[in-house]
mmCIF file of C-alpha atoms in Angstrom:
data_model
loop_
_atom_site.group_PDB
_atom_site.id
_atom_site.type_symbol
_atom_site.label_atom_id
_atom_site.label_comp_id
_atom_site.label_asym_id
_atom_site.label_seq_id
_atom_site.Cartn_x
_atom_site.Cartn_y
_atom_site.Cartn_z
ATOM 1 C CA UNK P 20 0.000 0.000 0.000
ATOM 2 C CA UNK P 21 1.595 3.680 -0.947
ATOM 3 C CA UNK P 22 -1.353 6.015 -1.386
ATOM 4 C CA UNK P 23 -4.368 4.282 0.157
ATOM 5 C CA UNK P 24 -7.034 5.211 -3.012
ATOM 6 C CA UNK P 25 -7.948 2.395 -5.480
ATOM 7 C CA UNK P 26 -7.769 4.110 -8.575
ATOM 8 C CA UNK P 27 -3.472 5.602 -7.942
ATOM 9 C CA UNK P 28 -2.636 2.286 -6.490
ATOM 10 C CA UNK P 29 -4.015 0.300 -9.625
ATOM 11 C CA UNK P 30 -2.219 2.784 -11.667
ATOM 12 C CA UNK P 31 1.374 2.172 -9.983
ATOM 13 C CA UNK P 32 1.065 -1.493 -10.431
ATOM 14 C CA UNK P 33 0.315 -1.522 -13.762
ATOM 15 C CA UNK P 34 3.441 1.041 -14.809
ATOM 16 C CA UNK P 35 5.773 -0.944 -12.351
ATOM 17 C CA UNK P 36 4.906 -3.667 -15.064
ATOM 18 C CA UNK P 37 6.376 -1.729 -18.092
ATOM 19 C CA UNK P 38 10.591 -2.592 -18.540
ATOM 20 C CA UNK P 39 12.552 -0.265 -17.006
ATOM 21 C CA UNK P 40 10.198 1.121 -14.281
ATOM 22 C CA UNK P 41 9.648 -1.583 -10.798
ATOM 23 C CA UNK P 42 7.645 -0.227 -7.987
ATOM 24 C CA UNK P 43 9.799 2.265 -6.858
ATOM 25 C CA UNK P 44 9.878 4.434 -10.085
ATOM 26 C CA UNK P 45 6.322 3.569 -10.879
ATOM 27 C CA UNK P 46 5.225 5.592 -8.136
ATOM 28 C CA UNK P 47 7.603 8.220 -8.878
ATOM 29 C CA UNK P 48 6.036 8.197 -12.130
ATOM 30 C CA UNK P 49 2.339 8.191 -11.069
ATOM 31 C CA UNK P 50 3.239 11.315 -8.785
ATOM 32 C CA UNK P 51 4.942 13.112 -11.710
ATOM 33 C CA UNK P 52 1.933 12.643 -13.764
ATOM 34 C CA UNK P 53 -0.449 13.958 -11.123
ATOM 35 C CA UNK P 54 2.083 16.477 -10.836
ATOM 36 C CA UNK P 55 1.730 17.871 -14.146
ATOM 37 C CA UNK P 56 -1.882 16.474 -14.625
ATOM 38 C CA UNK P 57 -2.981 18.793 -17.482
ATOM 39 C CA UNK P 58 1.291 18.550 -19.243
ATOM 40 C CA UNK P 59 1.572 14.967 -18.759
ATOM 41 C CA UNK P 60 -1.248 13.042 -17.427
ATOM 42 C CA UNK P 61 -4.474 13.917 -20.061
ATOM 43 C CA UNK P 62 -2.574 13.828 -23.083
ATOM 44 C CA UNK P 63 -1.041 10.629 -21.694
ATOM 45 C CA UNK P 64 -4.382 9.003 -21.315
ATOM 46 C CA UNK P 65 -5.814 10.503 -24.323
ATOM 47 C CA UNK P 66 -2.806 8.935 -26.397
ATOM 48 C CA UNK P 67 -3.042 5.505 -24.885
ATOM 49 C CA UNK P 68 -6.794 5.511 -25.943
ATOM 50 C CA UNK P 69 -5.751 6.453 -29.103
ATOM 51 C CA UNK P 70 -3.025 3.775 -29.847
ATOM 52 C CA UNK P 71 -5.561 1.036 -28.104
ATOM 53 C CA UNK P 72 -7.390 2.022 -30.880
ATOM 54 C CA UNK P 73 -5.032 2.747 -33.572
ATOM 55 C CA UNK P 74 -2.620 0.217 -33.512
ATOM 56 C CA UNK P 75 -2.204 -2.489 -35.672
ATOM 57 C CA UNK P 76 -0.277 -5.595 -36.229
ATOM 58 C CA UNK P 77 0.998 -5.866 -39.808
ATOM 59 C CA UNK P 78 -0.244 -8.976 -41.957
ATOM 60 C CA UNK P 79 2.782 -9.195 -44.776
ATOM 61 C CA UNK P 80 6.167 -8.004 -42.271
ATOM 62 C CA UNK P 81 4.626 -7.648 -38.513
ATOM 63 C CA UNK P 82 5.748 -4.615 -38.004
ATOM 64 C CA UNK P 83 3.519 -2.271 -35.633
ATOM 65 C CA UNK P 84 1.873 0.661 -37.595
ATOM 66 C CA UNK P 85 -2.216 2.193 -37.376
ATOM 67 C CA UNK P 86 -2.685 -0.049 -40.637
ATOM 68 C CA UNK P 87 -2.195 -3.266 -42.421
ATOM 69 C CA UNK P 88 -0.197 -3.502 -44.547
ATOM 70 C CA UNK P 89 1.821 -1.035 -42.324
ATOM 71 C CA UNK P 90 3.218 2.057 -44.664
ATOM 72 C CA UNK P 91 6.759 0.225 -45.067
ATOM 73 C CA UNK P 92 5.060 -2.802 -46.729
ATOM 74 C CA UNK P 93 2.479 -0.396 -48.889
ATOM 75 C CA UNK P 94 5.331 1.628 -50.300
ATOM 76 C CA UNK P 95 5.788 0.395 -53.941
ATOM 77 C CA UNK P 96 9.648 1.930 -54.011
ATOM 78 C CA UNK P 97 10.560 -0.281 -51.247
ATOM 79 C CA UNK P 98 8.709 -3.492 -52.494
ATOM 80 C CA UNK P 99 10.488 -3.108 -56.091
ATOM 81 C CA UNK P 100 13.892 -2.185 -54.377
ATOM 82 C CA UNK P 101 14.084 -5.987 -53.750
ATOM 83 C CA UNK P 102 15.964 -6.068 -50.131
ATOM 84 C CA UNK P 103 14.476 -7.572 -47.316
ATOM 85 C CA UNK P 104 16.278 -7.566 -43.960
ATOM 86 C CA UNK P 105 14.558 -9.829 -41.643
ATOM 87 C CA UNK P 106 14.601 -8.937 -37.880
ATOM 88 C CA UNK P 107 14.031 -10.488 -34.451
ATOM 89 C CA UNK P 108 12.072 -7.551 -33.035
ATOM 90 C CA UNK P 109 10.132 -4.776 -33.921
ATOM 91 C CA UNK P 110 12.713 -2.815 -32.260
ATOM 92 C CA UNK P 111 15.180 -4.196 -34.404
ATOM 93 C CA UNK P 112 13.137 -2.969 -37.282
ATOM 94 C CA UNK P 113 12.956 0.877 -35.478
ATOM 95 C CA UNK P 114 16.319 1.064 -35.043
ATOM 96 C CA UNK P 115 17.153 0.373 -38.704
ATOM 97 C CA UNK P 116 15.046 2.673 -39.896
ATOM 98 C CA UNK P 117 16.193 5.146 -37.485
ATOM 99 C CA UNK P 118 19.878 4.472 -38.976
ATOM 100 C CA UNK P 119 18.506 5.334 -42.389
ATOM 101 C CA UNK P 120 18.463 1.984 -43.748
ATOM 102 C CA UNK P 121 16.847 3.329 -47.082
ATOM 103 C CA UNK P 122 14.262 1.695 -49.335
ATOM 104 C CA UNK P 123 14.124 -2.033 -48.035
ATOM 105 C CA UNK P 124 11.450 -3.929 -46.722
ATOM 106 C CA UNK P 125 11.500 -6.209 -43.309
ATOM 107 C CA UNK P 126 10.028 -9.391 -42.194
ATOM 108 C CA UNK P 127 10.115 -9.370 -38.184
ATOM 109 C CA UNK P 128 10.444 -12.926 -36.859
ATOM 110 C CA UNK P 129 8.908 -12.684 -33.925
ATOM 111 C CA UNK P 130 12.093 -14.130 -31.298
ATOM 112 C CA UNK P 131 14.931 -16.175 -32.102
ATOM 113 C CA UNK P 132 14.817 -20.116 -31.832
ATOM 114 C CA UNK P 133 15.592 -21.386 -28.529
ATOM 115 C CA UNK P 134 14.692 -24.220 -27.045
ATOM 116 C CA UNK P 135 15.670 -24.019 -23.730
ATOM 117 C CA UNK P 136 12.905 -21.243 -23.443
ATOM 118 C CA UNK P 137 10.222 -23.724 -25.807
ATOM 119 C CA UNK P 138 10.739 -21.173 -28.621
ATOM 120 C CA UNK P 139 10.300 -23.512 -31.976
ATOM 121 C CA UNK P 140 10.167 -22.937 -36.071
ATOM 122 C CA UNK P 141 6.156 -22.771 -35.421
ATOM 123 C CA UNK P 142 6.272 -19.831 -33.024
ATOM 124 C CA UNK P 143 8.439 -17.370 -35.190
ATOM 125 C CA UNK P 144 6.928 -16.304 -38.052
ATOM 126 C CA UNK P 145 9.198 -18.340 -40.621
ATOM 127 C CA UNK P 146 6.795 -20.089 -43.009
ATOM 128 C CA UNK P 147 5.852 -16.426 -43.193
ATOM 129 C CA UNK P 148 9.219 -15.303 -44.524
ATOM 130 C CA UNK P 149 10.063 -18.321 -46.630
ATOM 131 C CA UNK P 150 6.818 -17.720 -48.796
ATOM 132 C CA UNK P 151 7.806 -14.202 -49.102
ATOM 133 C CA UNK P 152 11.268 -14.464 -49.909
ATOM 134 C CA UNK P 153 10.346 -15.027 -53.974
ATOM 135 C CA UNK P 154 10.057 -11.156 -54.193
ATOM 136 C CA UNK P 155 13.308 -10.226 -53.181
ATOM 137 C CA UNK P 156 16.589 -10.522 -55.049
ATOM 138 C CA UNK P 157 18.437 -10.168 -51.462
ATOM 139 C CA UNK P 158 17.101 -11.502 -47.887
ATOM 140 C CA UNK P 159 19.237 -10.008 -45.151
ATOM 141 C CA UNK P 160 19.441 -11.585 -42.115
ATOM 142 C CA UNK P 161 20.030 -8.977 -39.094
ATOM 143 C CA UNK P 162 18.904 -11.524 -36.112
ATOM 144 C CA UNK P 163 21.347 -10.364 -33.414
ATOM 145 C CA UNK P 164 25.131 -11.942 -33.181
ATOM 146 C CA UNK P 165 23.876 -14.316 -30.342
ATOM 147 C CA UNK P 166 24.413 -18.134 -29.938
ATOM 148 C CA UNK P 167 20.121 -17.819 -30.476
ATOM 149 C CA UNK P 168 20.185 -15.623 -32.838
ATOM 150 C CA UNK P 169 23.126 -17.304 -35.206
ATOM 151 C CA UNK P 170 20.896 -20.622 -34.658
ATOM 152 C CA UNK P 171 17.838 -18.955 -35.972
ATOM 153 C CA UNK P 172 19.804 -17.688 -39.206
ATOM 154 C CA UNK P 173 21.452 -21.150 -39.628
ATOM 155 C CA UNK P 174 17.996 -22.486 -39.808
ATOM 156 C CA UNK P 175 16.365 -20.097 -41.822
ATOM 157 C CA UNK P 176 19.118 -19.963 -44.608
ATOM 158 C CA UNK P 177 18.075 -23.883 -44.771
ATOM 159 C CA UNK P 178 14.471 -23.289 -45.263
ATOM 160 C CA UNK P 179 15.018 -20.784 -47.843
ATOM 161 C CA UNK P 180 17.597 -23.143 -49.868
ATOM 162 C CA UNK P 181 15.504 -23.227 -52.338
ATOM 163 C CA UNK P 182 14.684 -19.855 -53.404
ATOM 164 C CA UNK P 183 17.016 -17.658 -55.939
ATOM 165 C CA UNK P 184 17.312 -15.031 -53.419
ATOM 166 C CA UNK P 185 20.787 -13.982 -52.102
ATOM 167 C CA UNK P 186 21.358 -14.530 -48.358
ATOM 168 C CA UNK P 187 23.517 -12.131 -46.614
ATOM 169 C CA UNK P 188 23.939 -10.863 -42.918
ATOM 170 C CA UNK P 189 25.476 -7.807 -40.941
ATOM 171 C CA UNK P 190 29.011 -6.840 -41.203
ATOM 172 C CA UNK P 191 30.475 -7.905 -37.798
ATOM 173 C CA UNK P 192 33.278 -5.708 -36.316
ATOM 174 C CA UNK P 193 34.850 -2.714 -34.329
ATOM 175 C CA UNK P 194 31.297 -0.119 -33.656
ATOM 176 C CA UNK P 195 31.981 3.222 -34.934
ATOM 177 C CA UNK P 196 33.590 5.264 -31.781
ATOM 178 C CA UNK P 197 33.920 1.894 -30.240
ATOM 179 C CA UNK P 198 37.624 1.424 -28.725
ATOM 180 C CA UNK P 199 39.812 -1.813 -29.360
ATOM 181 C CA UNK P 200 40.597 -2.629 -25.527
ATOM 182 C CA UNK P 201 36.862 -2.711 -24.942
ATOM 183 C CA UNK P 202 36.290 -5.128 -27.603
ATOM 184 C CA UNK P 203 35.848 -8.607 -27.657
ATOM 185 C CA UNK P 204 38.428 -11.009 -29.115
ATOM 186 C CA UNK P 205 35.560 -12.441 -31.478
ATOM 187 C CA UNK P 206 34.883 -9.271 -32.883
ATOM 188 C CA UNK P 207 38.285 -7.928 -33.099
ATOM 189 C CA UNK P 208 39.086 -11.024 -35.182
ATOM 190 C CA UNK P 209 36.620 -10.368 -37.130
ATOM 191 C CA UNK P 210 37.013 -6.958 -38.314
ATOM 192 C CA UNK P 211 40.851 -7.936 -38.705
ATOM 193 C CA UNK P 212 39.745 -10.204 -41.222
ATOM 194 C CA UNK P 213 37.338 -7.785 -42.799
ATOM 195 C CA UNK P 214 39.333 -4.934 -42.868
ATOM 196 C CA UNK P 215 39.156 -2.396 -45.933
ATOM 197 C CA UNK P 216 41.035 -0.369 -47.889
ATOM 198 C CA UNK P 217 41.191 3.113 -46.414
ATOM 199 C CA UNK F 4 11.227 9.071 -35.981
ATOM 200 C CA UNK F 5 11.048 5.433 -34.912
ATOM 201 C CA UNK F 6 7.531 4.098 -36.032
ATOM 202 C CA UNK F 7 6.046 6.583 -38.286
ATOM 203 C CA UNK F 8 2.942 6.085 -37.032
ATOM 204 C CA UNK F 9 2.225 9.694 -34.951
ATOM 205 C CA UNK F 10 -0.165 7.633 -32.746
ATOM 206 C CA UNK F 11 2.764 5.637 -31.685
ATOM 207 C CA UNK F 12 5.412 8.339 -31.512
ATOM 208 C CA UNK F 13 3.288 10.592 -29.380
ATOM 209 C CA UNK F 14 2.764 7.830 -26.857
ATOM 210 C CA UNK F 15 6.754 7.357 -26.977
ATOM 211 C CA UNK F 16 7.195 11.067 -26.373
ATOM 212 C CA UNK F 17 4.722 11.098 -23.433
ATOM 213 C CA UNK F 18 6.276 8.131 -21.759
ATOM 214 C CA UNK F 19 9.705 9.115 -22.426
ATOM 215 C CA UNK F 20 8.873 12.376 -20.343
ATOM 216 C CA UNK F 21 8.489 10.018 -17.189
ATOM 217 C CA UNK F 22 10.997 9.743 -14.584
ATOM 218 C CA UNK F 23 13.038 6.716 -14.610
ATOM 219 C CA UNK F 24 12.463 6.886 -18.315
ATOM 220 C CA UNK F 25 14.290 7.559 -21.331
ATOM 221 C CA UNK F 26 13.848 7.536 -25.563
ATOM 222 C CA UNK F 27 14.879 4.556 -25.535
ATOM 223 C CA UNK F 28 13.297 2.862 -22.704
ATOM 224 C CA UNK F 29 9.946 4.767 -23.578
ATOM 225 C CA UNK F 30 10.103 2.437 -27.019
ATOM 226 C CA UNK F 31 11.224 -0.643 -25.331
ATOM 227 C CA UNK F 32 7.903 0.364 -23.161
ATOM 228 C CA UNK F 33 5.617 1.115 -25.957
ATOM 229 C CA UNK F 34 6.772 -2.029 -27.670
ATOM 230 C CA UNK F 35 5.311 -3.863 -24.440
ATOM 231 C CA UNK F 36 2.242 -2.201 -23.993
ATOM 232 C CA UNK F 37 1.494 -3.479 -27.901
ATOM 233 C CA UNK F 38 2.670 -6.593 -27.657
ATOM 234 C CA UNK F 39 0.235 -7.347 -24.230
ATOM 235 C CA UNK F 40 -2.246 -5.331 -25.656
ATOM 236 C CA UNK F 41 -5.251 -6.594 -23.277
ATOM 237 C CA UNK F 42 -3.300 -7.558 -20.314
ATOM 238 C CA UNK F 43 -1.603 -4.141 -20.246
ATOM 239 C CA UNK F 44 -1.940 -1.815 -22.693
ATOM 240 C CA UNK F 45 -6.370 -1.640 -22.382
ATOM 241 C CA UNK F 46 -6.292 -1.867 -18.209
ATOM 242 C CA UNK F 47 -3.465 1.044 -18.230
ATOM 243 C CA UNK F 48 -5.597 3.584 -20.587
ATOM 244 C CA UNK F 49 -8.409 2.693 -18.320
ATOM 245 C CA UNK F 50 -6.645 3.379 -14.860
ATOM 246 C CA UNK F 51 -5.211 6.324 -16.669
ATOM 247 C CA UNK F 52 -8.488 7.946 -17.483
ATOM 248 C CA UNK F 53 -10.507 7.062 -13.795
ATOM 249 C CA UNK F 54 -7.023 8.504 -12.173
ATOM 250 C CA UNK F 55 -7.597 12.072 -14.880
ATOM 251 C CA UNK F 56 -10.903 12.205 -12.677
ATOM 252 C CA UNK F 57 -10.400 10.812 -9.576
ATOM 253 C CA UNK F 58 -7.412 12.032 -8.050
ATOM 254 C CA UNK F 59 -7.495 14.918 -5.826
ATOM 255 C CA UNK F 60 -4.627 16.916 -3.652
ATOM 256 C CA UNK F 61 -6.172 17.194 0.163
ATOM 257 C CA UNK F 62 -7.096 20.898 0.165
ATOM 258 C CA UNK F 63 -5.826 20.273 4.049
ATOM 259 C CA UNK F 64 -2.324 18.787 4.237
ATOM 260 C CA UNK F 65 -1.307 18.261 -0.121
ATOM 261 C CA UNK F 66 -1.756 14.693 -0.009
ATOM 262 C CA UNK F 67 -3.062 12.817 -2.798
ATOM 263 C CA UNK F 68 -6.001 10.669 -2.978
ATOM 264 C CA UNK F 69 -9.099 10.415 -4.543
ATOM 265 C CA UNK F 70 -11.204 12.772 -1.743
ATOM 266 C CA UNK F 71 -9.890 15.919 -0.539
ATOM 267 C CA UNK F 72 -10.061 16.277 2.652
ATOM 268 C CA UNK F 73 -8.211 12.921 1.882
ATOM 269 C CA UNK F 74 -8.516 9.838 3.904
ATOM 270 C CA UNK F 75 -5.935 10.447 5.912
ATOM 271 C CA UNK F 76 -6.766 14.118 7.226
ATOM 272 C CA UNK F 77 -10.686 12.684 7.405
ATOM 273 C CA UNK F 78 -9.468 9.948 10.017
ATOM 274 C CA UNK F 79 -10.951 11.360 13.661
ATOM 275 C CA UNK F 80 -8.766 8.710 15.601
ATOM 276 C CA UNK F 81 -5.320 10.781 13.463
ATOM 277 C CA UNK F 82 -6.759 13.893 14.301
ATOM 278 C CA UNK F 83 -6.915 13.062 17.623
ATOM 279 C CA UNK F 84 -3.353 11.972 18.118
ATOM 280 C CA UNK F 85 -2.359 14.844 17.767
ATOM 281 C CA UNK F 86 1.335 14.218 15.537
ATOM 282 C CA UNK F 87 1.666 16.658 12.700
ATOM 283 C CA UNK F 88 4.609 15.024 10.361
ATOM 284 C CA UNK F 89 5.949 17.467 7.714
ATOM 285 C CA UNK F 90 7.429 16.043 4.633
ATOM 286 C CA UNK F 91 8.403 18.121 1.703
ATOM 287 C CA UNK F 92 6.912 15.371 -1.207
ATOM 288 C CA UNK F 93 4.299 13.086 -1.231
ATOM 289 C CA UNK F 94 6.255 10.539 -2.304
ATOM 290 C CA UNK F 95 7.853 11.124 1.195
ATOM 291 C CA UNK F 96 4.051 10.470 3.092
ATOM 292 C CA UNK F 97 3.740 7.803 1.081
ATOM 293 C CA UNK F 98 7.521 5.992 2.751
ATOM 294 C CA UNK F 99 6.295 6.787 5.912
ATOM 295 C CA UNK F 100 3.021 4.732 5.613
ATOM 296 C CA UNK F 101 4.702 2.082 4.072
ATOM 297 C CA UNK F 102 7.025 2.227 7.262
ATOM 298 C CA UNK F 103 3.316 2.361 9.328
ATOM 299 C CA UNK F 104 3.878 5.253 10.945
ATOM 300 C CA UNK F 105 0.802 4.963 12.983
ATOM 301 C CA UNK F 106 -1.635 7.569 14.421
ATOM 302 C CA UNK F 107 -0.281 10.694 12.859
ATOM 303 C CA UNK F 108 -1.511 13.606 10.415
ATOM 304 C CA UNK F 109 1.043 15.089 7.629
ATOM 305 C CA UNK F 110 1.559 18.354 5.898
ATOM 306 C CA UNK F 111 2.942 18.358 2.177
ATOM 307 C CA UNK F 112 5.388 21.511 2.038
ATOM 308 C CA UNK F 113 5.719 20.832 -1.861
ATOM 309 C CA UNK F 114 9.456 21.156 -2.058
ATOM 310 C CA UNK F 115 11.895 22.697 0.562
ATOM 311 C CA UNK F 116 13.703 26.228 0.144
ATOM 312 C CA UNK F 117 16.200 26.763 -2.397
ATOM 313 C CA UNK F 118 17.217 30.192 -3.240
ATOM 314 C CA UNK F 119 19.087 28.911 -6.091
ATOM 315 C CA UNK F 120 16.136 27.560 -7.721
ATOM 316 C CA UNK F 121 13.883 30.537 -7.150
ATOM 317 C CA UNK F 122 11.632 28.371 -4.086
ATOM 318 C CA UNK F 123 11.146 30.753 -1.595
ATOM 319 C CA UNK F 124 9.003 30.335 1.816
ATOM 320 C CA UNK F 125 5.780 31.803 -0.725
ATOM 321 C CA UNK F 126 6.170 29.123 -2.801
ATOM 322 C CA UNK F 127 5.579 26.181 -0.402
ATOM 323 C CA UNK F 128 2.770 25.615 1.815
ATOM 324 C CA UNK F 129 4.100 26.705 4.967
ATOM 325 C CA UNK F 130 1.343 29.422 6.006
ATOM 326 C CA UNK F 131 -1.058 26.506 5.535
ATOM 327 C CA UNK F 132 1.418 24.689 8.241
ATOM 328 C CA UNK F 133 1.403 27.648 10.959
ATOM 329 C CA UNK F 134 -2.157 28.359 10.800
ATOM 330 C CA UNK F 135 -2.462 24.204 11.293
ATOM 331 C CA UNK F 136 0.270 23.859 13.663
ATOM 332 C CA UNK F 137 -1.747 24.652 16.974
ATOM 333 C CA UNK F 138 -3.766 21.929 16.258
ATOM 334 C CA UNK F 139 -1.249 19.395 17.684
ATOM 335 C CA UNK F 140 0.900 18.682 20.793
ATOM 336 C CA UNK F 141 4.296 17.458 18.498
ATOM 337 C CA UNK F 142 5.264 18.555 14.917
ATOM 338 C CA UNK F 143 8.008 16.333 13.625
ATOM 339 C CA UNK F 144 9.724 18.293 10.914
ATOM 340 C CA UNK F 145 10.706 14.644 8.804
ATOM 341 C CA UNK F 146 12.254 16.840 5.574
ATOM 342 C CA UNK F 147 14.978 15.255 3.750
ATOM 343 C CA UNK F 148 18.623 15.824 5.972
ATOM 344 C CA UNK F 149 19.918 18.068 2.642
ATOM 345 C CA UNK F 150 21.459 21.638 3.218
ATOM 346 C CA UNK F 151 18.208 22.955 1.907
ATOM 347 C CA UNK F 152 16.249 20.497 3.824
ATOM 348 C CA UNK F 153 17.564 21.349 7.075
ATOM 349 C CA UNK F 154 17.464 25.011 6.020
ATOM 350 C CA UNK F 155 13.736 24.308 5.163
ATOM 351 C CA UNK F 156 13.383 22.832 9.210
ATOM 352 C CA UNK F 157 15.214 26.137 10.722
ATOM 353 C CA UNK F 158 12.947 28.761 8.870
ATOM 354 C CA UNK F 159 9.955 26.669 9.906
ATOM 355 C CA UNK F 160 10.936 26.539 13.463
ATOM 356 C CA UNK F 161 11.264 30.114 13.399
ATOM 357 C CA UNK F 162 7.784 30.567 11.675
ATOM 358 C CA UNK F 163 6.366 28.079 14.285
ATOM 359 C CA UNK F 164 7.894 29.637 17.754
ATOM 360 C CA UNK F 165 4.608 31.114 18.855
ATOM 361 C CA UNK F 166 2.478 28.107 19.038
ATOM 362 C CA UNK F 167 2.964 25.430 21.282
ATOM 363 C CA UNK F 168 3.441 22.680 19.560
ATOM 364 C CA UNK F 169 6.907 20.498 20.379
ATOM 365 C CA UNK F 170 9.181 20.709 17.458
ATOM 366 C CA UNK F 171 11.049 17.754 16.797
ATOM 367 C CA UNK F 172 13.197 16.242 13.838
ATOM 368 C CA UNK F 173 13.949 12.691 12.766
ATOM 369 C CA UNK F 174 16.932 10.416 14.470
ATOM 370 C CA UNK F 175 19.715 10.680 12.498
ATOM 371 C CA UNK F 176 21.780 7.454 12.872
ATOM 372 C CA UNK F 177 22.878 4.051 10.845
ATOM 373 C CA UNK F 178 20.654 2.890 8.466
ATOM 374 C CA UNK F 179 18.940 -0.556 9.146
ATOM 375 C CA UNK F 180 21.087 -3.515 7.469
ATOM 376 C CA UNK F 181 23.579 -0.585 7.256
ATOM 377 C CA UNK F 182 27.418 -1.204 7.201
ATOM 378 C CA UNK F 183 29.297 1.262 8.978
ATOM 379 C CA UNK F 184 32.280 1.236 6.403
ATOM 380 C CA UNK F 185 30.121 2.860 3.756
ATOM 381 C CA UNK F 186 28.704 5.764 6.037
ATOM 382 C CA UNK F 187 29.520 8.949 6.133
ATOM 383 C CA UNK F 188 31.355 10.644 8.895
ATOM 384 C CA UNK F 189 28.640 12.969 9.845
ATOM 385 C CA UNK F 190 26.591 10.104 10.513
ATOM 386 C CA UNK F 191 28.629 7.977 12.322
ATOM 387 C CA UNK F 192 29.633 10.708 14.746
ATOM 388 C CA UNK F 193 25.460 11.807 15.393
ATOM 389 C CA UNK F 194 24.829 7.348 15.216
ATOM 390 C CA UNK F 195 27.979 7.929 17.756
ATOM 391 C CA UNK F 196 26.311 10.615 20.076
ATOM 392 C CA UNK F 197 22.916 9.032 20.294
ATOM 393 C CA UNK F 198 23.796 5.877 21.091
ATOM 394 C CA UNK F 199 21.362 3.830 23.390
ATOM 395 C CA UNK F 200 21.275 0.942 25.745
ATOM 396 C CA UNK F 201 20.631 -2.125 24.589
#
């Protein structure tokens, strides 16, 4: 118990639920809102109607957008560009297109395979991907560099053996502003091998 | 831009604006609330909207709650106790009734005195506390043990020398679970000072 009413007690459990926020902040948070009701706290609640509302799975990549096919799939310039980069996460997808990725297209699986966690094929979105792969001259596979992650790309370059499409994935090596002592010998290797002309 | 859809960057913004939270953390969040759409997303609008209405700040001591007087200041048997405890935050009330604190009335200053930030004695609600103050036998002045905090406790017991209401402050001394290596000198020496029997 923190405030004693219902209604601001509900409201702290249910933000303490959101990652990055436990009960402590939560209740920071709830006072901030009252706080600056009118600033914070309407247009909050008015917005959360609005994406209850609003938001929409997308059918062809699963990205999040207010329609279906979201406005990345519906864009004829990326569809003809013939690039798909397939992602774990639909934050995988943001941060791509944050980073200017350009006119591609994306196919988000969902999770990575793991079955320690009872994560199989049927619970990523894979048949998904392998009957849209046709359409693209170039799948990308950006799953993250984890044991998971590798597994899941192993497995999908299998299922897509088939199809003419080229299979590629990230560059690994040394992040930009990154410095060598920090870096794991793995990646260091890596970008040793990969290194460019300058 | 991270979604395109405004719907979904505005509730980004909004959360982002939080404490505790960031950007980044405010997508991670939004990404949540989408993905557990009716277990979370649907009850927090809700609680959000019933708190727009329902919350109130006690017209008598700045607490929160859904009834002002609030439930607290409405309590005869507190009333009657006759222990005023002044915190600067509710956030602060709310730590003390966690810790059950008991029998006891509180008055919300709203801050503490900082002439570097423009708060000046004006600005909190410390008329509200003197014209209250007679009302009990003991006013514990529980604000934070900051410069400005203990600055905040001095003008007050100025403002409060007519009425005859014992002043008191907290016990300084080591924290619960505390280990003396880590604590700072100042508190060791008043821990030191105040020691009792066991």
């Amino acid at each position: 118990m923190a405030s004693g009413a219902p209604e601001i007690e509900q409201l702290i459990q249910l933000l303490a639920r959101l990652p990055g926020l436990g009960p402590r902040s939560a209740r920071r948070a709830v006072l901030q809102l009252i706080k600056k009701k009118d600033a914070l706290m309407v247009p909050l609640a008015a917005a959360l109607d609005r994406a209850v509302v609003a938001v929409k799975i997308c059918e062809i990549c699963g990205n999040i957008d207010t329609r279906s096919p979201c406005s990345i799939c519906a864009d004829p310039r990326r569809r003809d560009a013939g690039l798909l980069i397939v992602v774990e996460d639909v934050a995988d997808l943001w941060a791509l297109e944050r980073a200017g990725a350009g006119q591609v297209s994306y196919h988000v699986l969902g999770g990575v395979l793991s079955p320690l966690d009872g994560v199989g094929p049927d619970d990523l979105s894979i048949d998904a991907l392998v009957a849209r792969a046709p359409e693209f001259a170039e799948v990308v596979l950006a799953v993250n560099a984890t044991v998971e992650g590798q597994t899941t790309a192993h497995y999908i370059t299998d299922r897509l053996d088939g199809s003419n499409a080229k299979i590629t994935r990230l560059a690994h090596g040394v992040p930009v502003g990154g410095e060598l002592d920090y870096l794991d010998e793995g990646t260091l290797t890596q970008a040793l091998k990969a290194r460019t002309a300058i």
